[in-house]
GROMACS .gro file of C-alpha atoms in nm:
model
  245
    1MET     CA    1   1.187  -1.096  -0.677
    2LEU     CA    2   1.040  -0.748  -0.635
    3ASN     CA    3   1.242  -0.444  -0.737
    4SER     CA    4   1.285  -0.275  -0.398
    5ILE     CA    5   1.190   0.085  -0.326
    6LYS     CA    6   1.503   0.300  -0.308
    7VAL     CA    7   1.465   0.530  -0.007
    8ILE     CA    8   1.683   0.841  -0.007
    9SER     CA    9   1.785   0.930   0.348
   10LEU     CA   10   2.069   1.126   0.507
   11ASP     CA   11   2.321   0.939   0.721
   12LYS     CA   12   2.301   1.210   0.986
   13THR     CA   13   1.927   1.159   1.044
   14PRO     CA   14   1.893   0.781   1.095
   15GLU     CA   15   1.569   0.827   1.288
   16ARG     CA   16   1.392   0.932   0.968
   17PHE     CA   17   1.472   0.606   0.792
   18LEU     CA   18   1.379   0.404   1.100
   19ASN     CA   19   1.043   0.580   1.102
   20PHE     CA   20   1.003   0.510   0.729
   21LYS     CA   21   1.071   0.138   0.788
   22LYS     CA   22   0.818   0.129   1.070
   23ILE     CA   23   0.545   0.296   0.866
   24ASN     CA   24   0.617   0.098   0.545
   25ALA     CA   25   0.703  -0.236   0.705
   26GLN     CA   26   0.511  -0.441   0.446
   27LEU     CA   27   0.718  -0.320   0.151
   28PRO     CA   28   1.067  -0.424   0.030
   29ILE     CA   29   1.291  -0.122   0.071
   30GLU     CA   30   1.657  -0.034   0.034
   31ARG     CA   31   1.814   0.266   0.201
   32ILE     CA   32   2.016   0.493  -0.029
   33SER     CA   33   2.257   0.727   0.143
   34ALA     CA   34   2.156   1.078   0.044
   35CYS     CA   35   2.409   1.336  -0.066
   36GLU     CA   36   2.470   1.595   0.203
   37GLY     CA   37   2.449   1.920   0.013
   38ALA     CA   38   2.681   2.113   0.242
   39MET     CA   39   2.959   1.864   0.166
   40LEU     CA   40   2.928   1.883  -0.214
   41LYS     CA   41   3.176   2.078  -0.423
   42LYS     CA   42   2.953   2.256  -0.671
   43GLU     CA   43   3.240   2.320  -0.912
   44GLU     CA   44   3.278   1.944  -0.969
   45TYR     CA   45   2.912   1.916  -1.070
   46ILE     CA   46   2.939   2.217  -1.298
   47GLU     CA   47   3.232   2.055  -1.476
   48ALA     CA   48   3.040   1.726  -1.500
   49GLY     CA   49   2.745   1.900  -1.665
   50ILE     CA   50   2.509   1.829  -1.375
   51CYS     CA   51   2.438   2.190  -1.287
   52SER     CA   52   2.493   2.529  -1.444
   53ARG     CA   53   2.712   2.795  -1.291
   54GLU     CA   54   2.413   3.020  -1.223
   55LEU     CA   55   2.225   2.754  -1.023
   56GLU     CA   56   2.113   2.893  -0.685
   57TYR     CA   57   1.966   2.586  -0.515
   58SER     CA   58   2.017   2.570  -0.139
   59ALA     CA   59   2.269   2.313  -0.017
   60GLY     CA   60   1.985   2.083   0.086
   61ALA     CA   61   1.805   2.116  -0.248
   62LEU     CA   62   2.127   2.046  -0.441
   63GLY     CA   63   2.203   1.739  -0.230
   64CYS     CA   64   1.849   1.611  -0.286
   65ALA     CA   65   1.879   1.668  -0.661
   66ILE     CA   66   2.211   1.484  -0.689
   67SER     CA   67   2.068   1.191  -0.489
   68HIS     CA   68   1.782   1.150  -0.736
   69ILE     CA   69   2.003   1.203  -1.041
   70ARG     CA   70   2.236   0.924  -0.932
   71LEU     CA   71   1.942   0.686  -0.920
   72TRP     CA   72   1.836   0.793  -1.269
   73GLN     CA   73   2.186   0.717  -1.390
   74GLN     CA   74   2.165   0.371  -1.232
   75ALA     CA   75   1.828   0.308  -1.399
   76VAL     CA   76   1.991   0.379  -1.736
   77SER     CA   77   2.315   0.188  -1.676
   78GLU     CA   78   2.136  -0.117  -1.535
   79ASN     CA   79   1.838  -0.089  -1.771
   80SER     CA   80   1.591  -0.135  -1.487
   81VAL     CA   81   1.301   0.051  -1.328
   82ARG     CA   82   1.369   0.259  -1.019
   83HIS     CA   83   1.104   0.311  -0.752
   84ILE     CA   84   1.234   0.619  -0.567
   85ALA     CA   85   1.107   0.748  -0.234
   86GLU     CA   86   1.209   1.013   0.012
   87ASP     CA   87   1.209   0.921   0.377
   88ASP     CA   88   0.889   1.100   0.475
   89ALA     CA   89   0.665   0.898   0.240
   90ILE     CA   90   0.373   0.684   0.354
   91ILE     CA   91   0.309   0.424   0.081
   92ARG     CA   92   0.006   0.200   0.037
   93ASP     CA   93   0.071  -0.168   0.102
   94ASP     CA   94  -0.073  -0.269  -0.239
   95PHE     CA   95   0.175  -0.052  -0.433
   96TYR     CA   96   0.334  -0.338  -0.631
   97GLN     CA   97  -0.003  -0.471  -0.745
   98VAL     CA   98  -0.104  -0.126  -0.868
   99PHE     CA   99   0.234  -0.070  -1.036
  100THR     CA  100   0.221  -0.408  -1.217
  101ASP     CA  101  -0.125  -0.328  -1.355
  102ALA     CA  102  -0.011   0.019  -1.463
  103GLU     CA  103   0.299  -0.114  -1.639
  104LYS     CA  104   0.086  -0.357  -1.838
  105HIS     CA  105  -0.157  -0.086  -1.945
  106PHE     CA  106   0.092   0.194  -2.024
  107LYS     CA  107   0.353   0.018  -2.234
  108ASP     CA  108   0.568   0.322  -2.314
  109TRP     CA  109   0.552   0.495  -1.976
  110ASP     CA  110   0.841   0.714  -1.859
  111ILE     CA  111   0.739   0.819  -1.509
  112PHE     CA  112   0.456   0.745  -1.267
  113LEU     CA  113   0.421   1.006  -0.993
  114TRP     CA  114   0.266   0.817  -0.699
  115GLY     CA  115   0.299   1.088  -0.435
  116TYR     CA  116   0.303   1.465  -0.470
  117ASN     CA  117   0.265   1.783  -0.271
  118TYR     CA  118  -0.093   1.870  -0.190
  119ASP     CA  119  -0.012   2.237  -0.127
  120TRP     CA  120   0.049   2.298  -0.498
  121PRO     CA  121  -0.190   2.251  -0.793
  122VAL     CA  122  -0.146   1.957  -1.029
  123GLY     CA  123  -0.166   2.022  -1.403
  124LEU     CA  124  -0.328   1.758  -1.625
  125SER     CA  125  -0.318   1.733  -2.003
  126SER     CA  126  -0.660   1.797  -2.159
  127TYR     CA  127  -0.805   1.848  -2.507
  128PHE     CA  128  -0.643   2.080  -2.767
  129ASP     CA  129  -0.320   2.092  -2.566
  130THR     CA  130  -0.495   2.271  -2.280
  131VAL     CA  131  -0.419   2.208  -1.914
  132SER     CA  132  -0.669   2.137  -1.639
  133SER     CA  133  -0.587   2.211  -1.277
  134LEU     CA  134  -0.644   1.952  -1.004
  135GLU     CA  135  -0.636   2.058  -0.641
  136VAL     CA  136  -0.624   1.810  -0.354
  137LYS     CA  137  -0.703   1.887   0.008
  138ASN     CA  138  -0.379   1.934   0.201
  139LEU     CA  139  -0.340   1.697   0.497
  140LEU     CA  140  -0.150   1.823   0.799
  141PRO     CA  141   0.142   1.622   0.943
  142ASP     CA  142  -0.034   1.559   1.275
  143PHE     CA  143  -0.338   1.418   1.096
  144LEU     CA  144  -0.120   1.188   0.886
  145TYR     CA  145   0.071   1.053   1.185
  146LYS     CA  146  -0.256   0.969   1.361
  147ASN     CA  147  -0.437   0.820   1.061
  148TYR     CA  148  -0.179   0.668   0.827
  149HIS     CA  149  -0.276   0.308   0.919
  150ALA     CA  150  -0.610   0.349   0.740
  151PHE     CA  151  -0.436   0.486   0.430
  152LYS     CA  152  -0.187   0.198   0.423
  153ILE     CA  153  -0.462  -0.062   0.374
  154GLU     CA  154  -0.671   0.147   0.134
  155LYS     CA  155  -0.787  -0.057  -0.169
  156LYS     CA  156  -0.945   0.217  -0.380
  157LYS     CA  157  -0.800   0.171  -0.728
  158PRO     CA  158  -0.632   0.493  -0.847
  159SER     CA  159  -0.654   0.639  -1.196
  160LEU     CA  160  -0.336   0.734  -1.380
  161LEU     CA  161  -0.382   1.071  -1.546
  162PRO     CA  162  -0.163   1.241  -1.810
  163LEU     CA  163   0.066   1.475  -1.618
  164VAL     CA  164   0.181   1.825  -1.709
  165SER     CA  165   0.286   1.979  -1.378
  166ALA     CA  166   0.319   1.882  -1.012
  167ALA     CA  167   0.534   1.955  -0.707
  168GLY     CA  168   0.725   1.701  -0.504
  169THR     CA  169   0.951   1.399  -0.559
  170GLY     CA  170   0.834   1.203  -0.256
  171PHE     CA  171   0.758   0.878  -0.441
  172TYR     CA  172   0.772   0.794  -0.809
  173SER     CA  173   0.871   0.519  -1.051
  174VAL     CA  174   1.092   0.589  -1.349
  175SER     CA  175   1.162   0.356  -1.640
  176PRO     CA  176   1.510   0.333  -1.798
  177GLN     CA  177   1.397   0.535  -2.100
  178GLY     CA  178   1.224   0.783  -1.868
  179ALA     CA  179   1.545   0.823  -1.668
  180GLN     CA  180   1.737   0.883  -1.991
  181LYS     CA  181   1.490   1.154  -2.090
  182LEU     CA  182   1.511   1.320  -1.748
  183LEU     CA  183   1.890   1.328  -1.766
  184LYS     CA  184   1.879   1.482  -2.112
  185LEU     CA  185   1.605   1.735  -2.036
  186CYS     CA  186   1.695   1.842  -1.683
  187LEU     CA  187   2.073   1.865  -1.705
  188PRO     CA  188   2.249   2.087  -1.652
  189LEU     CA  189   2.020   2.210  -1.374
  190SER     CA  190   1.945   2.578  -1.423
  191MET     CA  191   1.726   2.853  -1.284
  192GLU     CA  192   1.479   2.844  -1.575
  193SER     CA  193   1.126   2.855  -1.434
  194PRO     CA  194   0.810   2.682  -1.557
  195LYS     CA  195   0.478   2.864  -1.570
  196TYR     CA  196   0.244   2.855  -1.272
  197ILE     CA  197  -0.027   2.617  -1.382
  198LYS     CA  198  -0.325   2.823  -1.256
  199ASP     CA  199  -0.203   3.150  -1.409
  200GLU     CA  200   0.047   3.108  -1.690
  201SER     CA  201   0.139   3.477  -1.676
  202LEU     CA  202   0.319   3.389  -1.352
  203LEU     CA  203   0.637   3.186  -1.313
  204TRP     CA  204   0.714   2.911  -1.061
  205HIS     CA  205   1.049   2.983  -0.899
  206ASN     CA  206   1.291   2.700  -0.977
  207ASN     CA  207   1.426   2.621  -0.630
  208GLY     CA  208   1.452   2.242  -0.648
  209LEU     CA  209   1.455   1.931  -0.864
  210ASP     CA  210   1.078   1.882  -0.854
  211VAL     CA  211   1.033   2.220  -1.022
  212GLU     CA  212   1.291   2.131  -1.287
  213MET     CA  213   1.123   1.795  -1.351
  214SER     CA  214   0.785   1.965  -1.380
  215ARG     CA  215   0.917   2.175  -1.669
  216HIS     CA  216   0.942   1.856  -1.877
  217TYR     CA  217   0.653   1.630  -1.781
  218ARG     CA  218   0.446   1.724  -2.086
  219LEU     CA  219   0.739   1.622  -2.312
  220MET     CA  220   0.740   1.270  -2.163
  221ASN     CA  221   0.498   0.984  -2.111
  222SER     CA  222   0.420   1.104  -1.760
  223TYR     CA  223   0.129   0.998  -1.540
  224ILE     CA  224   0.008   1.092  -1.195
  225SER     CA  225  -0.188   0.875  -0.956
  226PHE     CA  226  -0.524   1.001  -0.835
  227PRO     CA  227  -0.593   0.937  -0.557
  228SER     CA  228  -0.225   0.923  -0.468
  229MET     CA  229  -0.054   0.596  -0.373
  230ALA     CA  230   0.170   0.777  -0.127
  231LEU     CA  231   0.120   1.059   0.119
  232MET     CA  232   0.398   1.301   0.201
  233ILE     CA  233   0.428   1.422   0.559
  234ASN     CA  234   0.583   1.751   0.438
  235ASN     CA  235   0.670   1.892   0.778
  236TYR     CA  236   0.878   2.193   0.673
  237ASN     CA  237   1.008   2.244   1.027
  238ASN     CA  238   1.161   1.894   1.010
  239SER     CA  239   1.266   1.900   0.644
  240THR     CA  240   1.624   1.799   0.568
  241ILE     CA  241   1.598   1.988   0.237
  242GLN     CA  242   1.455   2.312   0.372
  243ASN     CA  243   1.683   2.327   0.675
  244GLU     CA  244   2.020   2.224   0.529
  245GLY     CA  245   2.222   2.517   0.409
   0.00000   0.00000   0.00000
């Protein structure tokens, strides 16, 4: 039996999950009720060591972070892989075949990033501990809605490249040991910023979990799919993270 994709989605926006199910109808999925940031009591998470007192995430960003962190905790407690998606992801139908091949090849993997934001450069590990920058053409939401069927049946085999930095948590797989590392490295969530990959004299403002995760990719067995196995619609006007709190 396939380990279903855990789809994080807010109860108050059921249409988003229905759209996800329609687009990804060929894949086994399980809806995970997302934390509504505006309803969280930050003090409880400070006391639990989840976030620091100085954390300034928006309500939506904090709710998103807690939703992912809970799934990491489950991966550790149940000693099983978690495939985690947000509800605006478009995932290729052959995902499980690609994942099975990747798991066989990368025995000690921690995280596979299958989908990522195209409006931010990806950093890849290169020789002598240097970092190479990969830029991917950004696809607009309207284009994706009109053309996602062709992407869904794409058979081009992706490469998995050693990851240093990337934006987005739209779709990824995390192993139990990878989840344990993320919990240790990321918590408590703080405002510490990673360097901007194209100019390391600049900092990347830590305004969400994807930025925090990116601070630690080079310390883990992290890989990114190129081309990506998932496309993110990333419509900021319709974002439950950007527009909540």
